[in-house]
Coordinates of C-alpha atoms in Angstrom, one line a residue:
M1 CA -23.3 5.5 -25.4
A2 CA -24.2 1.8 -24.7
H3 CA -23.0 0.3 -21.5
Q4 CA -20.6 -2.6 -22.1
P5 CA -20.7 -5.5 -19.7
T6 CA -18.1 -4.9 -16.9
I7 CA -16.4 -7.2 -14.6
V8 CA -15.0 -6.2 -11.2
V9 CA -12.4 -8.5 -9.7
P10 CA -12.0 -7.4 -6.0
A11 CA -8.4 -7.2 -4.9
F12 CA -9.2 -8.8 -1.5
L13 CA -8.0 -12.0 0.0
S14 CA -11.3 -12.8 1.9
R15 CA -15.0 -12.2 1.6
G16 CA -15.1 -9.4 4.2
Y17 CA -17.3 -6.4 4.6
H18 CA -15.7 -4.5 1.7
V19 CA -16.4 -7.3 -0.7
R20 CA -19.9 -8.1 0.6
T21 CA -21.2 -4.6 1.3
D22 CA -19.0 -1.7 0.1
L23 CA -18.2 -3.0 -3.3
P24 CA -21.8 -3.9 -4.3
A25 CA -23.0 -0.5 -2.9
H26 CA -20.5 1.3 -5.1
V27 CA -21.4 -0.8 -8.2
A28 CA -25.1 -0.1 -7.6
A29 CA -24.4 3.7 -7.1
S30 CA -22.5 3.7 -10.4
G31 CA -25.8 3.1 -12.3
H32 CA -24.0 0.8 -14.7
P33 CA -26.6 -1.9 -15.6
H34 CA -24.3 -4.8 -16.5
V35 CA -21.7 -5.3 -13.8
T36 CA -20.5 -8.7 -12.6
V37 CA -18.5 -8.8 -9.4
A38 CA -16.1 -11.7 -9.2
P39 CA -15.5 -13.4 -5.9
A40 CA -12.7 -12.4 -3.6
L41 CA -9.3 -14.0 -4.4
G42 CA -9.4 -16.1 -1.3
P43 CA -9.6 -18.3 0.4
S44 CA -8.6 -20.9 -2.1
P45 CA -6.0 -23.7 -2.5
Q46 CA -4.3 -21.5 -5.2
I47 CA -3.8 -18.6 -2.8
A48 CA -2.5 -21.1 -0.1
R49 CA 0.0 -22.4 -2.6
L50 CA 1.2 -18.9 -3.3
V51 CA 1.6 -18.3 0.5
G52 CA 3.6 -21.6 0.8
E53 CA 5.8 -20.6 -2.1
Q54 CA 6.5 -17.2 -0.6
L55 CA 7.4 -18.9 2.7
L56 CA 9.9 -21.1 0.9
K57 CA 11.5 -18.1 -0.8
A58 CA 11.8 -16.4 2.6
G59 CA 13.7 -19.4 4.0
W60 CA 11.1 -21.4 5.8
H61 CA 11.8 -25.1 6.5
P62 CA 9.5 -27.9 7.6
G63 CA 9.1 -27.8 11.4
D64 CA 9.5 -24.0 11.6
S65 CA 6.7 -22.1 13.3
V66 CA 4.4 -20.3 10.9
I67 CA 2.3 -17.2 11.5
L68 CA -0.2 -16.3 8.8
A69 CA -0.3 -12.5 9.1
A70 CA -3.3 -10.7 7.7
A71 CA -4.1 -7.0 7.8
G72 CA -7.0 -7.6 10.2
T73 CA -10.7 -7.7 10.4
S74 CA -13.6 -7.7 12.8
D75 CA -15.9 -9.3 10.2
P76 CA -16.8 -12.9 11.1
V77 CA -17.0 -14.0 7.4
A78 CA -13.5 -12.7 6.7
R79 CA -12.2 -14.2 9.9
A80 CA -13.6 -17.6 8.9
D81 CA -11.9 -17.2 5.5
L82 CA -8.6 -16.4 7.2
H83 CA -8.9 -19.5 9.3
T84 CA -9.6 -21.5 6.1
T85 CA -6.4 -20.1 4.5
A86 CA -4.4 -21.0 7.7
T87 CA -5.8 -24.5 7.5
L88 CA -5.0 -24.8 3.8
T89 CA -1.5 -23.5 4.4
S90 CA -1.0 -25.9 7.3
A91 CA -2.0 -28.8 5.1
L92 CA 0.4 -27.7 2.4
T93 CA 3.4 -27.1 4.7
G94 CA 2.8 -29.7 7.3
S95 CA 3.4 -27.0 9.9
R96 CA 1.0 -25.6 12.5
V97 CA -0.1 -22.3 11.1
E98 CA -1.3 -19.6 13.6
L99 CA -3.4 -16.6 12.5
A100 CA -2.3 -13.1 13.6
F101 CA -3.1 -9.5 12.6
A102 CA -1.2 -6.4 11.7
A103 CA -4.1 -4.1 12.6
T104 CA -7.6 -5.1 13.8
G105 CA -7.8 -8.4 15.6
D106 CA -6.0 -10.5 18.2
P107 CA -3.3 -11.6 18.5
T108 CA -1.0 -9.1 16.9
V109 CA 1.7 -10.5 14.7
A110 CA 4.4 -9.6 17.3
E111 CA 2.3 -11.3 20.0
A112 CA 2.0 -14.5 17.9
V113 CA 5.7 -14.5 17.2
A114 CA 6.5 -14.2 20.9
D115 CA 4.0 -17.0 21.7
A116 CA 5.6 -19.2 19.0
R117 CA 9.1 -18.5 20.5
H118 CA 7.7 -19.5 23.9
R119 CA 6.4 -22.8 22.6
S120 CA 9.4 -23.9 20.5
S121 CA 13.0 -23.2 19.8
R122 CA 12.4 -23.6 16.1
P123 CA 12.7 -20.5 13.8
V124 CA 9.5 -18.4 13.4
A125 CA 8.3 -17.6 9.9
V126 CA 5.7 -15.0 9.1
A127 CA 3.6 -15.7 6.0
S128 CA 2.4 -12.4 4.6
Y129 CA -1.3 -12.5 3.8
L130 CA -1.1 -9.0 2.3
L131 CA -1.2 -8.0 -1.4
A132 CA 1.2 -5.1 -1.3
D133 CA 4.1 -3.6 0.6
G134 CA 3.3 -0.8 3.0
M135 CA 2.6 0.0 6.6
F136 CA 1.3 -3.5 7.4
A137 CA 4.2 -5.3 5.7
H138 CA 6.5 -3.0 7.6
Q139 CA 4.9 -4.2 10.9
L140 CA 5.4 -7.8 9.8
R141 CA 9.1 -7.2 9.2
N142 CA 9.4 -5.6 12.7
S143 CA 7.5 -8.4 14.4
G144 CA 10.7 -10.2 15.7
A145 CA 10.2 -13.2 13.3
D146 CA 13.3 -15.0 11.9
M147 CA 11.9 -14.6 8.4
V148 CA 9.0 -12.8 6.8
A149 CA 7.6 -13.7 3.4
E150 CA 7.0 -11.0 0.8
P151 CA 3.4 -9.9 0.2
L152 CA 1.5 -12.0 -2.3
G153 CA 1.3 -9.2 -4.9
T154 CA 5.0 -9.9 -5.6
H155 CA 4.3 -13.5 -6.6
P156 CA 4.5 -13.8 -10.4
R157 CA 1.4 -16.1 -10.5
L158 CA -0.9 -13.7 -8.7
A159 CA -1.7 -11.9 -12.0
R160 CA -2.7 -15.3 -13.5
L161 CA -5.0 -16.0 -10.6
I162 CA -6.7 -12.6 -11.0
A163 CA -7.1 -13.2 -14.8
N164 CA -8.6 -16.6 -14.0
H165 CA -11.2 -14.9 -11.7
F166 CA -11.9 -12.5 -14.5
Q167 CA -12.4 -15.3 -17.0
R168 CA -14.7 -17.3 -14.7
A169 CA -16.8 -14.2 -14.1
R170 CA -16.9 -13.4 -17.8
T171 CA -18.1 -16.8 -18.9
P172 CA -21.8 -16.1 -18.0
I173 CA -21.6 -12.8 -19.8
A174 CA -20.2 -14.3 -23.0
A175 CA -22.9 -17.0 -23.1

């Protein structure tokens, strides 16, 4: 059986350890000779737009405090990516966007919400930087924020973004 070219699109929002180390190791261990690994989905202006749209759907208004809530990481590359996404989201919304974590990392989402409340009387919105519902999304909903955006996986254009990553990775194979 001939090996067909294969493309892996990592379902990760930053270029953390799993994308840079685990995934390439698994691809190498597979023995498949023709695998292209697409970049992580973020950071990107497209992902930041999805974050902003999810915030709007949650009830965010200009001037509200915004917390970008990620699962968490100790990886410096992933943390830099998360800060980039916070900066992109801030540029889109015109609001200061603070980064917080549901698991690994400081501050926690609940701490960031409390800090935002201490700084301002404006409502506090949590922008979910998660792909799916689950334990971390539950933590966001219990953070004390006035509104919590849905995970990005519920956004109808995320599938198109993944397909675009696939197509860009496929182009060198097809040539």
